[in-house]
Short mmCIF file of C-alpha atoms and ligand atoms in Angstrom, two decimals:
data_model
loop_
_atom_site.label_atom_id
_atom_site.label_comp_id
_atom_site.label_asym_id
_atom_site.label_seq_id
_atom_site.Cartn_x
_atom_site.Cartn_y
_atom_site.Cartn_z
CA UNK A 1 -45.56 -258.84 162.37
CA UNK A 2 -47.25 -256.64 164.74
CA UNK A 3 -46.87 -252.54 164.67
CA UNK A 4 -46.50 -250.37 167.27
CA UNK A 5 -49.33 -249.06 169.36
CA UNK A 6 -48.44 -245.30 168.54
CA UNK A 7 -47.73 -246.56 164.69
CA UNK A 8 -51.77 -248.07 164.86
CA UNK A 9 -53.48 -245.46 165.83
CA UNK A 10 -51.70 -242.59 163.44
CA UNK A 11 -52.84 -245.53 161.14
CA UNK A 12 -56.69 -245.13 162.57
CA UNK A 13 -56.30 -241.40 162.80
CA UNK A 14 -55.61 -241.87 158.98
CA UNK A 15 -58.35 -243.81 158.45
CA UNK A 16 -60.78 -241.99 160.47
CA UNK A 17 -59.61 -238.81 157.98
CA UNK A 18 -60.04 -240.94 154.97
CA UNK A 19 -63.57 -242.02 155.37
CA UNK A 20 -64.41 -238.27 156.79
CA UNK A 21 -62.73 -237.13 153.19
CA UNK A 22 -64.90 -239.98 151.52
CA UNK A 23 -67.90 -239.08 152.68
CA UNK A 24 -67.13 -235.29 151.82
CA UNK A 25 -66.25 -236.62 148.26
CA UNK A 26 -69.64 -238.77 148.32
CA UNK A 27 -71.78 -235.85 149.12
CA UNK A 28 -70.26 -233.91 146.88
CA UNK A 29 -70.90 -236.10 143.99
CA UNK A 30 -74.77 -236.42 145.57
CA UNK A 31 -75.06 -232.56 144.99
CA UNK A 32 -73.33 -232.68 141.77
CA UNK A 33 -75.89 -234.83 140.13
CA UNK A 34 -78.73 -233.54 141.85
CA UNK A 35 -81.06 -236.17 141.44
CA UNK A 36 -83.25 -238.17 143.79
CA UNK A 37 -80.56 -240.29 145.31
CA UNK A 38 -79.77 -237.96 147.68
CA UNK A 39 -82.44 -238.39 149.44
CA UNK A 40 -81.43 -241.77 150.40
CA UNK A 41 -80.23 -242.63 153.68
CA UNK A 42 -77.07 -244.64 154.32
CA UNK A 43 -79.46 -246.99 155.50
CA UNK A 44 -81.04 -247.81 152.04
CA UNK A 45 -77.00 -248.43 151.02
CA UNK A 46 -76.02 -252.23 150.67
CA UNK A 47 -73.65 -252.64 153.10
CA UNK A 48 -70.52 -253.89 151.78
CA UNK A 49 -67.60 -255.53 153.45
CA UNK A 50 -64.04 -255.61 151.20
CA UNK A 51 -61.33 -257.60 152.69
CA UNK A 52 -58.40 -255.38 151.75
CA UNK A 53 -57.52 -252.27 149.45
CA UNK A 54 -58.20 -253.78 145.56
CA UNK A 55 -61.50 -255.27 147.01
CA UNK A 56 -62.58 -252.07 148.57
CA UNK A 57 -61.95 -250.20 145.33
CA UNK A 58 -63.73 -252.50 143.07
CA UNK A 59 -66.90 -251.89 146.08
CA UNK A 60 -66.36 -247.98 145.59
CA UNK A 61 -66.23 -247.73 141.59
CA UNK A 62 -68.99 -250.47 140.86
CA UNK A 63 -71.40 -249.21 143.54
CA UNK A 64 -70.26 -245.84 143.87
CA UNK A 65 -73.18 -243.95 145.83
CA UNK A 66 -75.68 -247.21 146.00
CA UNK A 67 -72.97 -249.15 148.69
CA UNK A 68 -71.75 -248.25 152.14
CA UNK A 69 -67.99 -249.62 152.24
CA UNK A 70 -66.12 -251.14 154.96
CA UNK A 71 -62.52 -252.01 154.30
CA UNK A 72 -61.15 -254.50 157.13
CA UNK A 73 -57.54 -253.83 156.19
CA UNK A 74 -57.22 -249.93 156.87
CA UNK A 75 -54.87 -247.96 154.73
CA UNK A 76 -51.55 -248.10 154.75
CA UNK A 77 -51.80 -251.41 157.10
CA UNK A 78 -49.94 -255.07 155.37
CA UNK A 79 -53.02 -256.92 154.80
CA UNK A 80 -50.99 -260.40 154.97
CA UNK A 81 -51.19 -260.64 158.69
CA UNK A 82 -54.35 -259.18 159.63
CA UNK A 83 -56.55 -259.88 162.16
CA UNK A 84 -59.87 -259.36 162.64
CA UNK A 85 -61.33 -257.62 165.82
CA UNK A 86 -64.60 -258.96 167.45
CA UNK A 87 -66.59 -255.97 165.81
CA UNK A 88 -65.24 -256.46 162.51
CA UNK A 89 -65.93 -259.90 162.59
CA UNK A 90 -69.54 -258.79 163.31
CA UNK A 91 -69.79 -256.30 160.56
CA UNK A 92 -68.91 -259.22 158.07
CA UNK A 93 -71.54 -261.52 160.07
CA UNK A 94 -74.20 -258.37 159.27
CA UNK A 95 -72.73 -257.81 155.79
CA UNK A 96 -74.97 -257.55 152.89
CA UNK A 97 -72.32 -258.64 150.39
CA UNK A 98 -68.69 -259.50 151.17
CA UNK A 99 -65.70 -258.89 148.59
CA UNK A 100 -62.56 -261.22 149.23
CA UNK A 101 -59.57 -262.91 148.03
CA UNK A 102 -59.39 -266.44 149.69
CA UNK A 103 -56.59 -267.63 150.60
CA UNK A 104 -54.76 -264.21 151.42
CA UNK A 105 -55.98 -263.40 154.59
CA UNK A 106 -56.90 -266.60 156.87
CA UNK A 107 -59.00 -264.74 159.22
CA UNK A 108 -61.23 -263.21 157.19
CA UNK A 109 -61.90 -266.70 155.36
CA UNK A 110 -62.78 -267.79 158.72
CA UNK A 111 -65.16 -264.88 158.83
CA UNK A 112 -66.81 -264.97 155.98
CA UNK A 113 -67.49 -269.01 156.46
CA UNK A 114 -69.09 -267.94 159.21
CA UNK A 115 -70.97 -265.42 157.73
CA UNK A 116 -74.78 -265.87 156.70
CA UNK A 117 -74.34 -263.50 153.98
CA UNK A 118 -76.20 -264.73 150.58
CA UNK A 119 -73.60 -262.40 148.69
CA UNK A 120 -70.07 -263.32 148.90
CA UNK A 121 -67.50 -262.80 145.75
CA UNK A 122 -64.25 -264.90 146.26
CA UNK A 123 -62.05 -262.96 143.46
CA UNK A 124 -60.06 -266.10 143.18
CA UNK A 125 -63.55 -268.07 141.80
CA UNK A 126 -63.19 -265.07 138.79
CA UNK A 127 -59.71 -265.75 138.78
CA UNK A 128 -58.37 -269.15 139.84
CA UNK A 129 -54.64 -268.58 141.64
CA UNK A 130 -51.70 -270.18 139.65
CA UNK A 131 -48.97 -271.41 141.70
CA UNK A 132 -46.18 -269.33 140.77
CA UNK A 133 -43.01 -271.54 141.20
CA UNK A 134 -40.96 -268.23 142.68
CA UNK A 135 -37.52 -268.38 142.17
CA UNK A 136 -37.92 -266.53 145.13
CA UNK A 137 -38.69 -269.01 147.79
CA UNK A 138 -36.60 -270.00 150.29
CA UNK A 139 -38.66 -271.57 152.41
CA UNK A 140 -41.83 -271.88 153.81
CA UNK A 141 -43.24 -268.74 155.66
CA UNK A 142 -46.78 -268.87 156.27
CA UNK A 143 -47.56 -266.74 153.61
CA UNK A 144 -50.41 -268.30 151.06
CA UNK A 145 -48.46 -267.99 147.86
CA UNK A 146 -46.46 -270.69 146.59
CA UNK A 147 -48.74 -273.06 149.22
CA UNK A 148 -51.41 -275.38 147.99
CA UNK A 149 -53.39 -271.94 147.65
CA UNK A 150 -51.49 -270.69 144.89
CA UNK A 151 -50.15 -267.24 144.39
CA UNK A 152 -52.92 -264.66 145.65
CA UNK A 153 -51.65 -261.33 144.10
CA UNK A 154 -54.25 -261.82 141.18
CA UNK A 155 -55.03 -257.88 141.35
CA UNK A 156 -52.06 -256.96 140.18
CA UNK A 157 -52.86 -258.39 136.25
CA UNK A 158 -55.33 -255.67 135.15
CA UNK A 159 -57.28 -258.18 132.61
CA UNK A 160 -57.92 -260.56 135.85
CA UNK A 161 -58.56 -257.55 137.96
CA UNK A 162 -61.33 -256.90 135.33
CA UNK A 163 -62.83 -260.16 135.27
CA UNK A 164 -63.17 -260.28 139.22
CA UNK A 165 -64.48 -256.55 138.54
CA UNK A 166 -67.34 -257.99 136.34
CA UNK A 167 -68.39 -260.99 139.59
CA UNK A 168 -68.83 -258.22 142.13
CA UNK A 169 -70.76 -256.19 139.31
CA UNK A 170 -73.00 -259.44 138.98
CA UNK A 171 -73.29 -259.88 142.46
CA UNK A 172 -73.87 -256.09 143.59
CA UNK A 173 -76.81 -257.02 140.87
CA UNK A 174 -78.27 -260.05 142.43
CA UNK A 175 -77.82 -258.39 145.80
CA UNK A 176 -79.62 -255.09 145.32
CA UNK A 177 -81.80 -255.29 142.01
CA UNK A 178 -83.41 -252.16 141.96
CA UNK A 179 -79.99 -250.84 141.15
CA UNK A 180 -78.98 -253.37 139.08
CA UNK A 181 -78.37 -251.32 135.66
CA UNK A 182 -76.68 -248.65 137.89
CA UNK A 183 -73.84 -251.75 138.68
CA UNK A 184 -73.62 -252.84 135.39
CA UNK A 185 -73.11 -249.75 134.14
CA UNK A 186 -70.58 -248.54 136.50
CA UNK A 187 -68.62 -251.71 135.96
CA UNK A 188 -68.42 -251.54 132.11
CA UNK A 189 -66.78 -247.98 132.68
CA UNK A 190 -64.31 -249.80 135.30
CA UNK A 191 -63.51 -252.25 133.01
CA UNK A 192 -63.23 -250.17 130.41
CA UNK A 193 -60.59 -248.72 132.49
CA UNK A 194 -58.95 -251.65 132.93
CA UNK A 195 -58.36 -252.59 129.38
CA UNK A 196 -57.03 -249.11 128.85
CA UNK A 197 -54.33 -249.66 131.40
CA UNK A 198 -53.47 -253.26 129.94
CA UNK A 199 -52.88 -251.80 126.41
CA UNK A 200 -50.35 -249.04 128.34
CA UNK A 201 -48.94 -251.93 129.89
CA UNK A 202 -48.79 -253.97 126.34
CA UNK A 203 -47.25 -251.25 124.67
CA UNK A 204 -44.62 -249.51 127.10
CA UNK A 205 -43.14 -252.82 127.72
CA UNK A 206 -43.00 -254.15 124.62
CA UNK A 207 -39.49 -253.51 123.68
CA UNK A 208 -37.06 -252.70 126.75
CA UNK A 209 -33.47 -253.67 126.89
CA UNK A 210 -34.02 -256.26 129.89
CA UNK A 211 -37.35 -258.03 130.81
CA UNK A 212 -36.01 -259.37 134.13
CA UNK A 213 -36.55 -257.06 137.49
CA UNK A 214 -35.39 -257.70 140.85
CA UNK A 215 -38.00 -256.90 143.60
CA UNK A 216 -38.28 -257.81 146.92
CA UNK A 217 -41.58 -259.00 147.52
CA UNK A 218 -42.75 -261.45 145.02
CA UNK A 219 -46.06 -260.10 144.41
CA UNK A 220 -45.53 -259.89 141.00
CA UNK A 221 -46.14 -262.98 139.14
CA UNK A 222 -49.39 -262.49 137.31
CA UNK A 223 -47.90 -259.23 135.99
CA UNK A 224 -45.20 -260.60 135.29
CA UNK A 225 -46.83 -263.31 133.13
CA UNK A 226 -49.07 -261.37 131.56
CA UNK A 227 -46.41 -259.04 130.08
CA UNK A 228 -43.47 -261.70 129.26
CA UNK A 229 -41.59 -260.13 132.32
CA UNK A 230 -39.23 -262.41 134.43
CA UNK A 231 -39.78 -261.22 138.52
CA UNK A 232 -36.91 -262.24 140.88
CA UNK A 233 -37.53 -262.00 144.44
CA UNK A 234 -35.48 -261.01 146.71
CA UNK A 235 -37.45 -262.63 150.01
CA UNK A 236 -39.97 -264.58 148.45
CA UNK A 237 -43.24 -263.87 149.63
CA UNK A 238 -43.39 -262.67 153.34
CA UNK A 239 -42.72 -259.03 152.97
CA UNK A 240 -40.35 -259.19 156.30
CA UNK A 241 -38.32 -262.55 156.11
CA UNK A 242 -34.65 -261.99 155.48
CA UNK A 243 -33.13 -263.67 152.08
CA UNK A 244 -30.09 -266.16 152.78
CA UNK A 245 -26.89 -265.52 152.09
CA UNK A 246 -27.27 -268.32 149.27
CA UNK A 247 -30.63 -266.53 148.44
CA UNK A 248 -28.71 -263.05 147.56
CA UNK A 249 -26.01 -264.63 145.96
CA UNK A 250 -28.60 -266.25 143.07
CA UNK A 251 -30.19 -262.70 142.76
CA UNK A 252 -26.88 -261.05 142.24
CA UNK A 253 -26.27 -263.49 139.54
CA UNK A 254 -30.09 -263.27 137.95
CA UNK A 255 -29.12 -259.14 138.26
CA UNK A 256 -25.37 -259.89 136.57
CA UNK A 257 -26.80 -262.06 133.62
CA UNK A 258 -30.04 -259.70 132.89
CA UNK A 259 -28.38 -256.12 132.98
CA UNK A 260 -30.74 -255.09 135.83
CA UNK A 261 -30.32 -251.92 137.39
CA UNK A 262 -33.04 -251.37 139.96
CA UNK A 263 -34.12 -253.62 142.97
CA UNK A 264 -37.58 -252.85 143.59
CA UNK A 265 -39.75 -252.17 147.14
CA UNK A 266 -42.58 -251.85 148.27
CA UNK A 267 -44.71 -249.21 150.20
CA UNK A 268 -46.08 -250.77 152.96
CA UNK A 269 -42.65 -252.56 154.13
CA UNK A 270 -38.93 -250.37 155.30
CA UNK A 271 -37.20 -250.03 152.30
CA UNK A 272 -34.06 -250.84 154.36
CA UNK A 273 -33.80 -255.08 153.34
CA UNK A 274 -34.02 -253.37 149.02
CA UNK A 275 -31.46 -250.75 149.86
CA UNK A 276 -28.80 -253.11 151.23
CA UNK A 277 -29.37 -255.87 148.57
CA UNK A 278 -29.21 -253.36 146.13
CA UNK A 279 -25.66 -251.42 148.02
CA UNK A 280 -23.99 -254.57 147.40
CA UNK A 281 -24.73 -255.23 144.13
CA UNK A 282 -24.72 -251.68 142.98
CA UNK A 283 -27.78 -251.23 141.95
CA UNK A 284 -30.74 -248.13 142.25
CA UNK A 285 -33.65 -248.69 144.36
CA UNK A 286 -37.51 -247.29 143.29
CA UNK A 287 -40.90 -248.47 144.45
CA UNK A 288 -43.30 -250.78 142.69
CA UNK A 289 -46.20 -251.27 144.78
CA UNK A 290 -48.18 -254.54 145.05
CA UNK A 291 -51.30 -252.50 145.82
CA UNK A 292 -51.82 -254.30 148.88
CA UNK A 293 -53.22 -251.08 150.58
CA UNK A 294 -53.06 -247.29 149.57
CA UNK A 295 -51.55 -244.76 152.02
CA UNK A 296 -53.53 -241.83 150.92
CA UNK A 297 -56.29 -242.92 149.23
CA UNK A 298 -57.56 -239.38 148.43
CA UNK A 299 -54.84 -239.49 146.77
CA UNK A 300 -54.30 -242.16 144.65
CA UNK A 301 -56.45 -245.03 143.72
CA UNK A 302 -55.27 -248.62 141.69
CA UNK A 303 -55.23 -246.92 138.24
CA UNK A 304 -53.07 -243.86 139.52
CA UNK A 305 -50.60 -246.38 141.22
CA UNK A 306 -50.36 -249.32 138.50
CA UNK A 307 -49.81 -246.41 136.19
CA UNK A 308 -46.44 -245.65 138.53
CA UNK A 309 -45.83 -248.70 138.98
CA UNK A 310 -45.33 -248.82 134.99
CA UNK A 311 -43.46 -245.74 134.74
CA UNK A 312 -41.30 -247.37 137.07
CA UNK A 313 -40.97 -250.82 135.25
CA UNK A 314 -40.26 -248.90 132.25
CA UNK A 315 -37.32 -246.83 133.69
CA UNK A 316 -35.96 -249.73 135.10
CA UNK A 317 -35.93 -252.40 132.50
CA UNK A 318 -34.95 -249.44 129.75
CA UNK A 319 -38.01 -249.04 127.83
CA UNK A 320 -37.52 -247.80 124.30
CA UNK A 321 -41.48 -246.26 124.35
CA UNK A 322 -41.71 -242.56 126.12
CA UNK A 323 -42.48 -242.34 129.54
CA UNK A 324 -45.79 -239.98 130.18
CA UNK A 325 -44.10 -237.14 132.17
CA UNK A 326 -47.08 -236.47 134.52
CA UNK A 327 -46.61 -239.86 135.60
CA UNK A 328 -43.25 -240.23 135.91
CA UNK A 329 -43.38 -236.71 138.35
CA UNK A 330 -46.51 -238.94 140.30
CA UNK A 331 -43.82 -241.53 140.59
CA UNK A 332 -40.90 -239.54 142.29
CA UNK A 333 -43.37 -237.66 144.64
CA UNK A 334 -44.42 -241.07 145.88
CA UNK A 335 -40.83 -242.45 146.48
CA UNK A 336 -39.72 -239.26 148.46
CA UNK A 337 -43.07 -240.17 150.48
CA UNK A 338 -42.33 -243.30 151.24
CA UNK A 339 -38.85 -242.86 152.16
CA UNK A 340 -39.60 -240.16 154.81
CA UNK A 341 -42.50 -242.68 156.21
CA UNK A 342 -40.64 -245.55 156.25
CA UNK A 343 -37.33 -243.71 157.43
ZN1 ZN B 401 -48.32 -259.96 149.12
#
């Protein structure tokens, strides 16, 4: 679906203010180690292409002050639908390594088959796409998942997240050697991350009084699996589509049988499609974000929202472990957000 004209450019004015506050952030860091690196221009940087938000954030915390990032999705945008514009298609063509997830985003496939770049990671070669047999699909919508690609949302399991974390560490090795123990470094600490978040995931939902949640984009299948969790989609996969009437009717049953309370949304979509499933059956609303983008990401980052997006899961399938509070207050300042930017 196309946005508005006025809607795109806040969206660039955003990103425009993002990389200015990135660059701030990466100078700062320069000064606070002090060493010899700052003398490096961005032209001795390996110039780095991500795809779309968890890409671009594996890029940032594995190459930190080595890479130069471009992100072709910019924040806050769907990344489902995008399409390249003639430059960006360049700056993959120039690219000195490319992080992507094929079979998400057509156009950038197209790209990057194009491209003559020696250093391309495919997360779905670290982690092969299952074909998650969604309860949610009603019918075909152009969207990869559930099609012969298989279910792209991969990112969204922190233990495969890690293990496409340690390709682009390997390949940010191969690419630029002379940093090479820099990348592997700065990927162990990542990954290290990672597992940390997993065993918060283990643990708060080990015992809860459902394990079934109702959300309405199905992005959650890997998580789902990963945890023992049962997703049911409200639209399937296509973030826009409207359910059937038959559609809603199975999800108010799923909902009935499973003592669900909450329908879920997401952040980059209206809320309005969750809030009227949820009217009719009764039910609360609160976000749990595929991580498709980041709105503010000098904000938050994938650890900061996977950790709300647990909080939330937690709350809404009654977990018996304790919520961390500073979370849970991280969690309620993003839904008021999103509300007023969606509204
Ligand atoms: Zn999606």
């Amino acid at each position: 679906m196309m946005i508005g004209q006025s809607r795109r450019r806040t969206l660039r004015a955003r990103r425009t203010a993002a990389l200015a506050a990135a660059a701030l952030t990466a100078s700062l860091a320069l000064t606070a180690c002090g060493g010899s690196s700052s003398a490096k221009g961005t032209d001795g940087k390996l110039n780095v292409v991500a795809s779309f938000y968890p890409m671009e954030f594996l890029a940032q915390q594995i190459g930190k002050d080595h890479v130069s990032v471009t992100d072709l999705t910019a924040p806050g945008v769907e990344p489902h639908d995008l399409e390249l514009t003639a430059k960006q298609v360049a700056t993959v063509q120039k690219a000195d390594a490319i992080l992507y997830l094929k079979g998400l985003q057509p156009t950038v496939d197209q790209a990057v088959g194009q491209s003559s770049s020696k250093h391309k990671v495919d997360a779905t070669a670290a982690s092969p796409l299952v074909d998650h047999h969604l309860d949610a699909e009603t019918s075909g919508d152009g969207h990869q998942s559930g099609g012969p690609a298989g279910d792209p949302h991969v990112w969204l399991d922190p233990t495969r997240y890690a293990a496409i974390a340690r390709s682009v560490g390997d390949e940010f090795a191969k690419a630029d050697p002379s940093h090479a123990e820099d990348y592997r470094k700065n990927t162990d600490e990542l990954v290290t991350k990672l597992t940390a978040l997993d065993q918060d995931f283990a643990n708060g939902l080990k015992s809860t009084r459902t394990r079934t949640f109702v959300t309405s984009h199905a992005a959650f299948g890997y998580l789902a699996d990963h945890y023992g969790l049962t997703q049911v989609a409200v639209n399937g996969v296509d973030p826009e589509s409207e359910p059937t009437p038959a559609r809603l009717a199975e999800v108010q049953k799923a909902a009935k049988d499973n003592g669900v309370t909450t329908v879920f949304f997401e952040t980059l979509v209206s809320p309005k499609l969750a809030e009227t499933v949820a009217k009719d059956l009764g039910l609360k609303t609160a976000v749990l974000d595929p991580l498709e983008g980041v709105k503010d990401p000098s904000k938050d980052d994938y650890l900061t929202v996977m950790k709300q997006n647990l909080a939330n899961l937690q709350a809404a399938l009654g977990a018996t472990a304790t919520t961390d509070a500073t979370t849970g207050a991280t969690a309620t300042a993003t839904a008021t957000a999103d509300a007023t930017a969606t509204s």
